[in-house]
mmCIF file of C-alpha atoms in Angstrom:
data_model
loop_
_atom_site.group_PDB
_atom_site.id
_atom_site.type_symbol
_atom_site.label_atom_id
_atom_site.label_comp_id
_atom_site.label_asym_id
_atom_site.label_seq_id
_atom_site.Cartn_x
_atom_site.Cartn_y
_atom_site.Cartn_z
ATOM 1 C CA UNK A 1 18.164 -11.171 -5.686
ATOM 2 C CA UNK A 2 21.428 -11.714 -3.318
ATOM 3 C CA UNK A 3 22.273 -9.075 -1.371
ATOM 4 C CA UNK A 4 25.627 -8.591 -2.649
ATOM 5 C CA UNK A 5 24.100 -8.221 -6.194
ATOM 6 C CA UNK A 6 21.050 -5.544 -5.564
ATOM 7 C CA UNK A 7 22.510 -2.124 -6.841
ATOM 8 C CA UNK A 8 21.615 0.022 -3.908
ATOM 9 C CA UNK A 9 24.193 2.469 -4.967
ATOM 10 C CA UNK A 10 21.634 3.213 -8.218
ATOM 11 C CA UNK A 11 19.344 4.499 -5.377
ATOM 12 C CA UNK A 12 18.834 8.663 -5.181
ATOM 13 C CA UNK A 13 17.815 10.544 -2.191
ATOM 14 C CA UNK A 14 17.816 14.057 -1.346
ATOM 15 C CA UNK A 15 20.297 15.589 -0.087
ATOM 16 C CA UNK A 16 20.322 14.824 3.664
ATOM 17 C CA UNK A 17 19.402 11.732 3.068
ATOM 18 C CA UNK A 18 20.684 8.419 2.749
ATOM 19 C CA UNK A 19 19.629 5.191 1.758
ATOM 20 C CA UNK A 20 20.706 1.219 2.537
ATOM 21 C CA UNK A 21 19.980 -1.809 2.108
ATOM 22 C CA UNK A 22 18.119 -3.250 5.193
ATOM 23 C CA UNK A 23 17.073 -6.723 4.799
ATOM 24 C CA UNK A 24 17.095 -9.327 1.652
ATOM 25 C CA UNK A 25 15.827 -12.901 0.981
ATOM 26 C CA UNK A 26 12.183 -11.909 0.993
ATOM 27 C CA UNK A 27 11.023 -13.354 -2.360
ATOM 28 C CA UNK A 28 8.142 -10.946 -3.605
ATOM 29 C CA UNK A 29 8.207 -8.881 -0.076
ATOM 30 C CA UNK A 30 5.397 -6.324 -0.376
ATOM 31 C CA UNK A 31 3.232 -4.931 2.621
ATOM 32 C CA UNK A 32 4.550 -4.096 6.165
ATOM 33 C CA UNK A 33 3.956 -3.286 9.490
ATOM 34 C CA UNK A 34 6.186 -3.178 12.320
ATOM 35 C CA UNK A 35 5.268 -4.224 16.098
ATOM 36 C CA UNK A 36 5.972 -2.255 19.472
ATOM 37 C CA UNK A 37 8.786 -4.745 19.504
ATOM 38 C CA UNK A 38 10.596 -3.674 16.375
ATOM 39 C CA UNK A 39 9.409 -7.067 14.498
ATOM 40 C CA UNK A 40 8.808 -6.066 10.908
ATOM 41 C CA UNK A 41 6.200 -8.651 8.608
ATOM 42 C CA UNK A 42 6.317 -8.562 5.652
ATOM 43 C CA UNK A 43 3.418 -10.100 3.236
ATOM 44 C CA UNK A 44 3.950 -11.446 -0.197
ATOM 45 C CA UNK A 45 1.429 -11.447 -3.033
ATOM 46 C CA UNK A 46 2.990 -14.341 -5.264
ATOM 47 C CA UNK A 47 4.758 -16.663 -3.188
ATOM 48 C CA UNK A 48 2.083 -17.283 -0.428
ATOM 49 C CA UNK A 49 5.073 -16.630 2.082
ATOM 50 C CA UNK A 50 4.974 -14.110 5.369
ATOM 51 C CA UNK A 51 8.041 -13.303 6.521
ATOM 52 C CA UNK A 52 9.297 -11.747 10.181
ATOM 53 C CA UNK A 53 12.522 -9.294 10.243
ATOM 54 C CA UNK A 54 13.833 -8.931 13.626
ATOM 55 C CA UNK A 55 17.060 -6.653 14.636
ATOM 56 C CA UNK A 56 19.691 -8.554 16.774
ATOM 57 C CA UNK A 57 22.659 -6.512 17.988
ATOM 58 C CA UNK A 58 22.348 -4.043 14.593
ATOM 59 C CA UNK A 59 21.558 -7.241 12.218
ATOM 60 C CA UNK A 60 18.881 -8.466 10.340
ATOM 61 C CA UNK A 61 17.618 -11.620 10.315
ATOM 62 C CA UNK A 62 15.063 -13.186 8.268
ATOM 63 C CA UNK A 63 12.835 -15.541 9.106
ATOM 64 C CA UNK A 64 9.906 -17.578 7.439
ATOM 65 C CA UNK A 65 7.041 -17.708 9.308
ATOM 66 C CA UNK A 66 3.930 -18.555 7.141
ATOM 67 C CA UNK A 67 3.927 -20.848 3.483
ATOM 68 C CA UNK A 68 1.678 -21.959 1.555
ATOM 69 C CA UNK A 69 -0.791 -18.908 1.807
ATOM 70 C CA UNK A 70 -3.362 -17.926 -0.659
ATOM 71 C CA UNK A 71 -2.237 -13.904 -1.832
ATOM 72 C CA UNK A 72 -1.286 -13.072 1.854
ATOM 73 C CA UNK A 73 -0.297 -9.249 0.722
ATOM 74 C CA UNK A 74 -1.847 -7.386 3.788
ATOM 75 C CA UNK A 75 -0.475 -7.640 7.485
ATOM 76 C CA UNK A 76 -1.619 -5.868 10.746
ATOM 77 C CA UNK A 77 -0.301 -6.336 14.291
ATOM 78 C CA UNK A 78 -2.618 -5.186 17.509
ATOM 79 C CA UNK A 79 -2.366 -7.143 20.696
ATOM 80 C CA UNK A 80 0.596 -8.895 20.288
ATOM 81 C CA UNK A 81 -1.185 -11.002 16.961
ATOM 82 C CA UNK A 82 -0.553 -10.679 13.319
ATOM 83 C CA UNK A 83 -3.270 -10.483 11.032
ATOM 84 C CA UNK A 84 -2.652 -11.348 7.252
ATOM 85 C CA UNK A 85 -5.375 -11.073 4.655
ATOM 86 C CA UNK A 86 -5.172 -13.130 2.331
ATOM 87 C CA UNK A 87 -7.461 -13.436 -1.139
ATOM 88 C CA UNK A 88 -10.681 -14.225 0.548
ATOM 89 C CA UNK A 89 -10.508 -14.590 4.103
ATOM 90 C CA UNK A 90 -8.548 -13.008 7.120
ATOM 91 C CA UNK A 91 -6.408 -14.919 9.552
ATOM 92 C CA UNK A 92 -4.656 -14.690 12.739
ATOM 93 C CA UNK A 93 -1.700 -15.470 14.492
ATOM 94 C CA UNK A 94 -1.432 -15.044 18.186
ATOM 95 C CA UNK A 95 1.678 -14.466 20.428
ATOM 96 C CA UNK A 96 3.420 -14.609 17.151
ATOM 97 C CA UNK A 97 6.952 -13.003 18.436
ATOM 98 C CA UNK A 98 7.126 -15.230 20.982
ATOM 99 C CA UNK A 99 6.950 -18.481 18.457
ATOM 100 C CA UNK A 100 8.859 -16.691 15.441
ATOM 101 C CA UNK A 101 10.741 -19.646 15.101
ATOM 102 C CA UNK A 102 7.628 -22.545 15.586
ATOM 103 C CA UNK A 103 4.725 -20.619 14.826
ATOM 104 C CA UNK A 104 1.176 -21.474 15.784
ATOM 105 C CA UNK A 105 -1.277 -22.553 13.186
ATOM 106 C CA UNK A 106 -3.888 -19.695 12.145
ATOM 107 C CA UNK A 107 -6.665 -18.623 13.514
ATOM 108 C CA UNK A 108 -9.428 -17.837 10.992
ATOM 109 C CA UNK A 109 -11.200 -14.526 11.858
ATOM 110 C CA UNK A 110 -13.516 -14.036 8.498
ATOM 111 C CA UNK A 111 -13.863 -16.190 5.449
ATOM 112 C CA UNK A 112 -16.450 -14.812 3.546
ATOM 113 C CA UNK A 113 -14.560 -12.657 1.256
ATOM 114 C CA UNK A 114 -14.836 -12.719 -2.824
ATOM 115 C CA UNK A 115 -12.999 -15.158 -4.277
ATOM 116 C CA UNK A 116 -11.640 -13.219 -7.936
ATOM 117 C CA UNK A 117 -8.431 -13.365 -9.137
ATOM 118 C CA UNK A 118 -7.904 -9.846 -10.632
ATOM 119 C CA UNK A 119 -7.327 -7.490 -7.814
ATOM 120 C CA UNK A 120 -8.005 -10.100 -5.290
ATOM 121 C CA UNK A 121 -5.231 -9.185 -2.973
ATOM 122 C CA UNK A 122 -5.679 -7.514 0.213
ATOM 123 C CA UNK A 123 -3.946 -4.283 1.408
ATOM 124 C CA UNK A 124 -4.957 -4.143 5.066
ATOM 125 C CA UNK A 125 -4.160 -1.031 7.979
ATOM 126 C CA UNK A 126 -5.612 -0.917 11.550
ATOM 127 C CA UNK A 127 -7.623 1.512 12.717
ATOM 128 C CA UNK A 128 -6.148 4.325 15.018
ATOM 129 C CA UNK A 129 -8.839 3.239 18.302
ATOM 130 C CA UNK A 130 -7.814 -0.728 16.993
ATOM 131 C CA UNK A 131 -11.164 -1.454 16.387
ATOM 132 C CA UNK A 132 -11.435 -2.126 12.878
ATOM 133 C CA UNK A 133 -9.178 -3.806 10.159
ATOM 134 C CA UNK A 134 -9.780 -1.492 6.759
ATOM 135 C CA UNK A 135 -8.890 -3.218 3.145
ATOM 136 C CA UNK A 136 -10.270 -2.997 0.014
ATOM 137 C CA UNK A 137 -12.231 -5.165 -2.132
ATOM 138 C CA UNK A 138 -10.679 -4.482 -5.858
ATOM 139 C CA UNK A 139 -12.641 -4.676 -9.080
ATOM 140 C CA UNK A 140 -12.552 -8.493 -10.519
ATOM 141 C CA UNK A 141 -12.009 -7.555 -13.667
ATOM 142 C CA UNK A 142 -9.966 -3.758 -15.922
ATOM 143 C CA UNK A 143 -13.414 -2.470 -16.068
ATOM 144 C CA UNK A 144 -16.976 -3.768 -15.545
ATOM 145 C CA UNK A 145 -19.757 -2.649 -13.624
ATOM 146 C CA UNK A 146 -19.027 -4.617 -10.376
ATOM 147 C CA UNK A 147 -20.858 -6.382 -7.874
ATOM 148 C CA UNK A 148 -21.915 -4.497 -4.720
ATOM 149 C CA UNK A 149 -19.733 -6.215 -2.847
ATOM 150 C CA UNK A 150 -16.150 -5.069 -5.163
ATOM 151 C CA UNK A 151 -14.372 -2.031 -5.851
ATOM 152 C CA UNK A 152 -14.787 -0.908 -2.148
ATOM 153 C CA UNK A 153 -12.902 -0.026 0.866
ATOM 154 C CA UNK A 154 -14.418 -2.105 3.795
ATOM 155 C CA UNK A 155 -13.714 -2.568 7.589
ATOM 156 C CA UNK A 156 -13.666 -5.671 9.779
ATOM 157 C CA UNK A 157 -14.730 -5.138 13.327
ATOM 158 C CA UNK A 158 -12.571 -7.080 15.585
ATOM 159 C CA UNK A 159 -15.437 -7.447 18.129
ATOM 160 C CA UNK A 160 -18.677 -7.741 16.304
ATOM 161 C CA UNK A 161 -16.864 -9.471 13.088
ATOM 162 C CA UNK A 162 -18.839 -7.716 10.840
ATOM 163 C CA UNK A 163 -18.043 -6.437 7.979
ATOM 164 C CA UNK A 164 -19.126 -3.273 6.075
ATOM 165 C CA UNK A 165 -18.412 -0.893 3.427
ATOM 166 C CA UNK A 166 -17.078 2.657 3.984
ATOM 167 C CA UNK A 167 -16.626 3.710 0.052
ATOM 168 C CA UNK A 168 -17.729 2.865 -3.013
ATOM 169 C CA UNK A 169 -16.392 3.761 -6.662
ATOM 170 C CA UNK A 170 -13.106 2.467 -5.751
ATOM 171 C CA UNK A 171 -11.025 0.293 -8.462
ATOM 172 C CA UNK A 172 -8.377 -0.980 -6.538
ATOM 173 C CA UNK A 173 -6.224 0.374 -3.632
ATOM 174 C CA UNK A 174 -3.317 -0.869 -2.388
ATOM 175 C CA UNK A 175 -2.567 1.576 -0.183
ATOM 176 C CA UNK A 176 -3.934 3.394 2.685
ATOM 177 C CA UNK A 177 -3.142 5.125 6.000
ATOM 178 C CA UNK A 178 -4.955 7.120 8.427
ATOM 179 C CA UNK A 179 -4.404 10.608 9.025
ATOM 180 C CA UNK A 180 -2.286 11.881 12.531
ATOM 181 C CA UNK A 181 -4.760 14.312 14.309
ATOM 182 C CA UNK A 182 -7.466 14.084 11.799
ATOM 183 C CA UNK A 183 -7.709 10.392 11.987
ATOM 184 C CA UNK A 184 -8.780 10.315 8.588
ATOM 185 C CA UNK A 185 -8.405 7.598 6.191
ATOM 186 C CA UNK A 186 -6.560 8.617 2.955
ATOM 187 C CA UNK A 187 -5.597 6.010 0.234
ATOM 188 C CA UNK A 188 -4.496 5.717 -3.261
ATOM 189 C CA UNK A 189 -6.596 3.989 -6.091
ATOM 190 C CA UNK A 190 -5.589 2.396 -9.250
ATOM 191 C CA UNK A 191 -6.804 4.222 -12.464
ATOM 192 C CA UNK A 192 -7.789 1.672 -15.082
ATOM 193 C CA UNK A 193 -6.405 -0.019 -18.393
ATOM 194 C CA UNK A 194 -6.685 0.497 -21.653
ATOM 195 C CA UNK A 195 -7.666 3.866 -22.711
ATOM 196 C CA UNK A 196 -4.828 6.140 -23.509
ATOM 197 C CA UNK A 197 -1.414 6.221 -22.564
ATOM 198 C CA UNK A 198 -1.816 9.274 -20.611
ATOM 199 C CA UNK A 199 -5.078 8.451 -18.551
ATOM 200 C CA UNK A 200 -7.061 7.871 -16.262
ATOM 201 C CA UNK A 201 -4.563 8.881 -13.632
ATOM 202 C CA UNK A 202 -3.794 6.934 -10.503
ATOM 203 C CA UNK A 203 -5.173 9.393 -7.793
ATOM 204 C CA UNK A 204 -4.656 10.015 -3.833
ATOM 205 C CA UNK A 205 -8.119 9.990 -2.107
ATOM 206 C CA UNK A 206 -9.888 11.102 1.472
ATOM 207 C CA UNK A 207 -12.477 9.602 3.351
ATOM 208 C CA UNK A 208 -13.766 13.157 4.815
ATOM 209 C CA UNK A 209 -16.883 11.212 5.670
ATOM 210 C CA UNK A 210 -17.054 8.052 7.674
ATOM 211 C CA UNK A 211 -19.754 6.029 5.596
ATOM 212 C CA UNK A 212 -21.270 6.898 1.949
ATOM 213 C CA UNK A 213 -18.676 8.201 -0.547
ATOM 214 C CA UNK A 214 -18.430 7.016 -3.985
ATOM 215 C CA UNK A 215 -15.050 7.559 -5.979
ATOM 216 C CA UNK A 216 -16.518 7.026 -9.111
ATOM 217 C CA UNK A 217 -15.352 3.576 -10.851
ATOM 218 C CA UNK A 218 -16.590 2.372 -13.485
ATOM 219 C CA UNK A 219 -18.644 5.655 -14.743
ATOM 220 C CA UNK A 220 -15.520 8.372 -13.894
ATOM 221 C CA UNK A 221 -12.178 8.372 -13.341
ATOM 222 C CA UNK A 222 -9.420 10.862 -11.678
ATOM 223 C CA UNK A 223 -12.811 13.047 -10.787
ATOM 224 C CA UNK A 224 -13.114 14.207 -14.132
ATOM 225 C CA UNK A 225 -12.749 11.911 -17.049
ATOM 226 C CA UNK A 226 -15.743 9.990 -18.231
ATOM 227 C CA UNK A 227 -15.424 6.225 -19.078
ATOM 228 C CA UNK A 228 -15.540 5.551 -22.937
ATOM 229 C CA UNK A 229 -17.835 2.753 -21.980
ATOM 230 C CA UNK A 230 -19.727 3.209 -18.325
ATOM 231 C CA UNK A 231 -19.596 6.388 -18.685
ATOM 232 C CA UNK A 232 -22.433 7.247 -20.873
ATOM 233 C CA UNK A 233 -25.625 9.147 -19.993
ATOM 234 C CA UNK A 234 -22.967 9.923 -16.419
ATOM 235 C CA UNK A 235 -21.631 12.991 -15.157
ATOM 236 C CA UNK A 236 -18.784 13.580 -13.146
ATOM 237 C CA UNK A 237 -20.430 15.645 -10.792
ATOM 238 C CA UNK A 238 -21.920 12.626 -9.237
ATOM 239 C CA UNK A 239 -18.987 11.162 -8.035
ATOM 240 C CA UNK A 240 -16.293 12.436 -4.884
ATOM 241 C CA UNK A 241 -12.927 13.778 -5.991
ATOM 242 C CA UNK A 242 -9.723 12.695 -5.452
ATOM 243 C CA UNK A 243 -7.604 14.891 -3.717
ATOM 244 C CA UNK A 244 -4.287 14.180 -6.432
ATOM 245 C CA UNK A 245 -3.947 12.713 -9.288
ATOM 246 C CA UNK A 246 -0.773 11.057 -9.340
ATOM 247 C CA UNK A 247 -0.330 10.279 -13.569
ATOM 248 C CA UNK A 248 -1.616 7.616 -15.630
ATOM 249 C CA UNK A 249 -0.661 3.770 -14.998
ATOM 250 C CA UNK A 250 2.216 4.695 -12.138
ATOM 251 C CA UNK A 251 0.637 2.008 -10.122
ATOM 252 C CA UNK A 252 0.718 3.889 -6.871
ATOM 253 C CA UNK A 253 0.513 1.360 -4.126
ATOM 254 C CA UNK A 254 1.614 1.650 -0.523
ATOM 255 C CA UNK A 255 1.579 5.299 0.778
ATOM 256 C CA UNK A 256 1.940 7.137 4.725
ATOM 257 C CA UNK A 257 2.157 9.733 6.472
ATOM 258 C CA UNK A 258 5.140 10.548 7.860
ATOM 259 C CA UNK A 259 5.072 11.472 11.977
ATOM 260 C CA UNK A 260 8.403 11.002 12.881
ATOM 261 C CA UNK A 261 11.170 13.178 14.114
ATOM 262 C CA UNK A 262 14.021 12.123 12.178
ATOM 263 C CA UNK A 263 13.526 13.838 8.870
ATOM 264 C CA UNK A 264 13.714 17.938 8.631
ATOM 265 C CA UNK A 265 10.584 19.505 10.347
ATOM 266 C CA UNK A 266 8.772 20.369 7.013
ATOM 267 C CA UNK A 267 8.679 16.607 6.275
ATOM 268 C CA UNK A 268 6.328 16.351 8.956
ATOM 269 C CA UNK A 269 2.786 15.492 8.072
ATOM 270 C CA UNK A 270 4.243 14.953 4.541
ATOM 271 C CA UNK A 271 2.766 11.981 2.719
ATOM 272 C CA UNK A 272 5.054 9.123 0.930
ATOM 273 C CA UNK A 273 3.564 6.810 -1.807
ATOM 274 C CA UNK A 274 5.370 3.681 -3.594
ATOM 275 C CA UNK A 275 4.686 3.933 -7.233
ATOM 276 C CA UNK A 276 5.005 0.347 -8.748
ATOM 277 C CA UNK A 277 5.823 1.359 -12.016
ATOM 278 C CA UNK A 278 4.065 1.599 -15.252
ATOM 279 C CA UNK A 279 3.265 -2.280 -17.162
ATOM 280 C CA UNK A 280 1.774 -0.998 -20.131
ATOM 281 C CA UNK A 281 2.611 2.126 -21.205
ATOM 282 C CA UNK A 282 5.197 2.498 -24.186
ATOM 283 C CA UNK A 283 7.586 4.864 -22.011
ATOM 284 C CA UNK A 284 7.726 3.020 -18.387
ATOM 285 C CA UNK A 285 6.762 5.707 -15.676
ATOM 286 C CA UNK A 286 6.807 5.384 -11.921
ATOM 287 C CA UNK A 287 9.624 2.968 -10.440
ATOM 288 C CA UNK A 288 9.548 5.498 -7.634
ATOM 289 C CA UNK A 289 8.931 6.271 -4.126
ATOM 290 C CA UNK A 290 7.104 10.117 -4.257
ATOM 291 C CA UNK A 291 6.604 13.133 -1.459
ATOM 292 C CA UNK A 292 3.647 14.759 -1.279
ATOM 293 C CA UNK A 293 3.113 17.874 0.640
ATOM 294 C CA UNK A 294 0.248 19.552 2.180
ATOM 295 C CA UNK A 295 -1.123 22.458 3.736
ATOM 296 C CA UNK A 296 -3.024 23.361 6.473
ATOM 297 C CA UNK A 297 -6.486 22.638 4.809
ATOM 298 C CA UNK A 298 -5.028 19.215 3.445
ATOM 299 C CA UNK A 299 -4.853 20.977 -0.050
ATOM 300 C CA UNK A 300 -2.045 19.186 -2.256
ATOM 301 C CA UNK A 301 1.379 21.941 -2.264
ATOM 302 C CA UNK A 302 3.544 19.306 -4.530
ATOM 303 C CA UNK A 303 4.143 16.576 -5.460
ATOM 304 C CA UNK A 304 8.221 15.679 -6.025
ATOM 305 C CA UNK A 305 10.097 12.101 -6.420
ATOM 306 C CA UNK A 306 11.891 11.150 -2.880
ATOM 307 C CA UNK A 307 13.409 8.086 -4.003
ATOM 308 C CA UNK A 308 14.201 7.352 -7.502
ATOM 309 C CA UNK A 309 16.866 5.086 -9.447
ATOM 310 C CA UNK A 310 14.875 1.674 -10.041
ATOM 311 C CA UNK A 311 14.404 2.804 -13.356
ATOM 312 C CA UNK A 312 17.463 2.765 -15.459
ATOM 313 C CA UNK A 313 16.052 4.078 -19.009
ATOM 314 C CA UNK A 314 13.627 1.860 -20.247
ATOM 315 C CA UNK A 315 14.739 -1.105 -17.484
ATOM 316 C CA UNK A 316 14.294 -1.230 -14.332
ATOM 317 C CA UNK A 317 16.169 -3.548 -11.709
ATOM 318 C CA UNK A 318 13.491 -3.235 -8.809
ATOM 319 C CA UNK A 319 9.634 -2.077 -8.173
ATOM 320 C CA UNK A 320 8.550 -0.249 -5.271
ATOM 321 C CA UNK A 321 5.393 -1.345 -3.429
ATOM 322 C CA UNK A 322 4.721 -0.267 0.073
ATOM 323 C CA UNK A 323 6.855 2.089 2.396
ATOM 324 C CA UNK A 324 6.697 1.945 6.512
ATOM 325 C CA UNK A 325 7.594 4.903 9.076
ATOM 326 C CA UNK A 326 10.017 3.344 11.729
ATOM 327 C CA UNK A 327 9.912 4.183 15.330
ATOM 328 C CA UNK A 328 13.051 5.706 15.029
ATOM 329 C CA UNK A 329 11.685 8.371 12.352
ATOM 330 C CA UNK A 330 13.588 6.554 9.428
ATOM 331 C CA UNK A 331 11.528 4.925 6.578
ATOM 332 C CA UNK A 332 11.429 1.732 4.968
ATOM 333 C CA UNK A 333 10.892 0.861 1.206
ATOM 334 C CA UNK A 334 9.616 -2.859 0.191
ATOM 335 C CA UNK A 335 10.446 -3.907 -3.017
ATOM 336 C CA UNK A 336 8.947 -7.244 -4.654
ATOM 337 C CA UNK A 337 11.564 -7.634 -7.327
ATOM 338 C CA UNK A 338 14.362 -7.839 -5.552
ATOM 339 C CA UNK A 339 13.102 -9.035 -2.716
ATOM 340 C CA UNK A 340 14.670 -6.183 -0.434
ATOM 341 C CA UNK A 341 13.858 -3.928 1.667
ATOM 342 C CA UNK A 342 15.882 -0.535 1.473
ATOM 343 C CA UNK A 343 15.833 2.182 4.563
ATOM 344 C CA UNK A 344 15.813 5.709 4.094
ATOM 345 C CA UNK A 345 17.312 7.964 7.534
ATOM 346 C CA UNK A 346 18.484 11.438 7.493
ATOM 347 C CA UNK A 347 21.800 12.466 9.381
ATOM 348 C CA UNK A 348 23.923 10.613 10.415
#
């Protein structure tokens, strides 16, 4: 959408708060990560594009740094090199700010991912000690028993190159960020199809152990509905719980923690998640970017919309999908329909 015709005034945030458009001409921009540098990538799930956003003198420019890519959704920067996963393999581009403008032709790091279509794309964070890339294999299919090797969360180590699973029971997340001082890895999952317009729920989930737990999928979802199908002869009890459940068919995608010092001191630990919105429910829900607050023993306090106005009725003009803390405290809000990305700052 051109800039001048995105509706960023349509755009509610708390008072405090306020919210702009940051950067447009991204086609279908979706995951981000920004560098020590300030560069922000930006990966694409349709249009097989990567894109760079660098800050001159208080501007934005866009630039085009990767075509042609199969599903290249997830980015990750370490070590001055940009990794993008793409459907089935992981690739790398080295010294990539210094060739934004002539960039180097990939590296390949793994290619012996799955090869599905449904929920084939990768949503990809480094680990805190920069070790290991964490993503998630999705389910190939709404629901089926899957293959060992789907419906996980896996990690790549960068030195070894091997690859194995930390959690099971997992349909599909595309979103996930570790934990400041706990260092633990909390995502969201996507609930499945075709039930009921009012479950399962999309849910927020903890890895409280490194190696082991199972989430449930297909046999239970939201930690306590049964499937109608797998879920015979099963009990619910088998399974780990989600921490939240977020509401059926939101499509809650990117989510993080928030660690910075620009927002009001009780924002601080807070967690933000982009809900997609809602494809095939007969009232459209989500179209949202949602706070959720904790406690000291990680307990769930709320739960409250942060951003809200994509939804206008039953339309909607843009879709959330992931949102990034800046270095400067302020947050930023990717949206694939428009694609923009929007920033969110308190103050002045």
């Amino acid at each position: 959408m051109p800039a001048d015709e995105i509706p960023v005034s349509k755009l509610k945030v708390p008072a405090g708060f306020k919210i702009e458009l940051w950067a447009s001409g991204m086609p279908n921009g979706r995951s981000m990560t920004e560098s020590p540098n300030g560069t922000v990538f930006v990966g694409t799930r349709f249009t097989g594009n990567v894109y760079a956003v660098i800050t001159k003198d208080g501007k934005r420019e866009v630039k085009t740094i990767a075509k042609g890519l199969h599903r290249p959704n997830g980015v990750a920067f370490t070590n001055g090199s940009l990794y993008v996963a793409e459907l089935s393999r992981i690739i790398r581009y080295d010294n990539i700010e210094q060739n934004l403008d002539n960039p180097p032709a990939p590296v390949v790091v793994f290619d012996a991912l799955p090869k599905d279509e449904p929920h084939g794309w990768k949503f990809m964070k480094l680990s805190p000690d920069g070790q290991y890339l964490y993503f998630q294999i999705g389910t190939p299919a709404n629901i089926v028993v899957p293959p060992s090797t789907h419906a996980t969360i896996v990690r790549l180590n960068l030195k070894t190159n091997i690859l194995e699973t930390v959690a099971t029971g997992v349909r599909n997340s595309v979103g996930m960020d570790f934990q400041p001082g706990t260092k633990e890895l909390w995502f969201t999952n996507n609930g499945r199809d075709w039930v009921a317009e009012d479950k399962p729920s999309d849910t927020l989930n903890r890895l409280v152990r490194p190696k082991g737990m199972n989430f449930g999928y297909p046999h239970c979802h939201q930690g306590d509905f049964l499937d109608p199908e797998f879920g015979k002869g099963r009990s619910c009890d088998e399974f780990d719980k989600p921490v939240y459940n977020l509401g059926a068919h939101v499509a809650a995608l990117g989510m993080r923690f928030y660690n910075g010092k620009q927002f009001p001191a009780e924002y601080k630990g807070n967690i933000f998640i982009a809900e997609h919105g809602s494809w095939n429910k007969t009232k459209r829900v989500g179209y949202q970017v949602v706070r959720v607050v904790l406690d000291s023993n990680n307990k769930v306090v709320k739960a409250e919309p942060f951003v809200t106005g994509w939804l206008d009725g039953e339309n909607f003009w843009g879709r959330p999908v992931d949102v990034q803390m800046l270095k400067d405290g302020s947050m930023l809000v990717s949206d694939d329909e428009t694609g923009a990305i929007f920033r969110v700052s308190y103050g002045k």
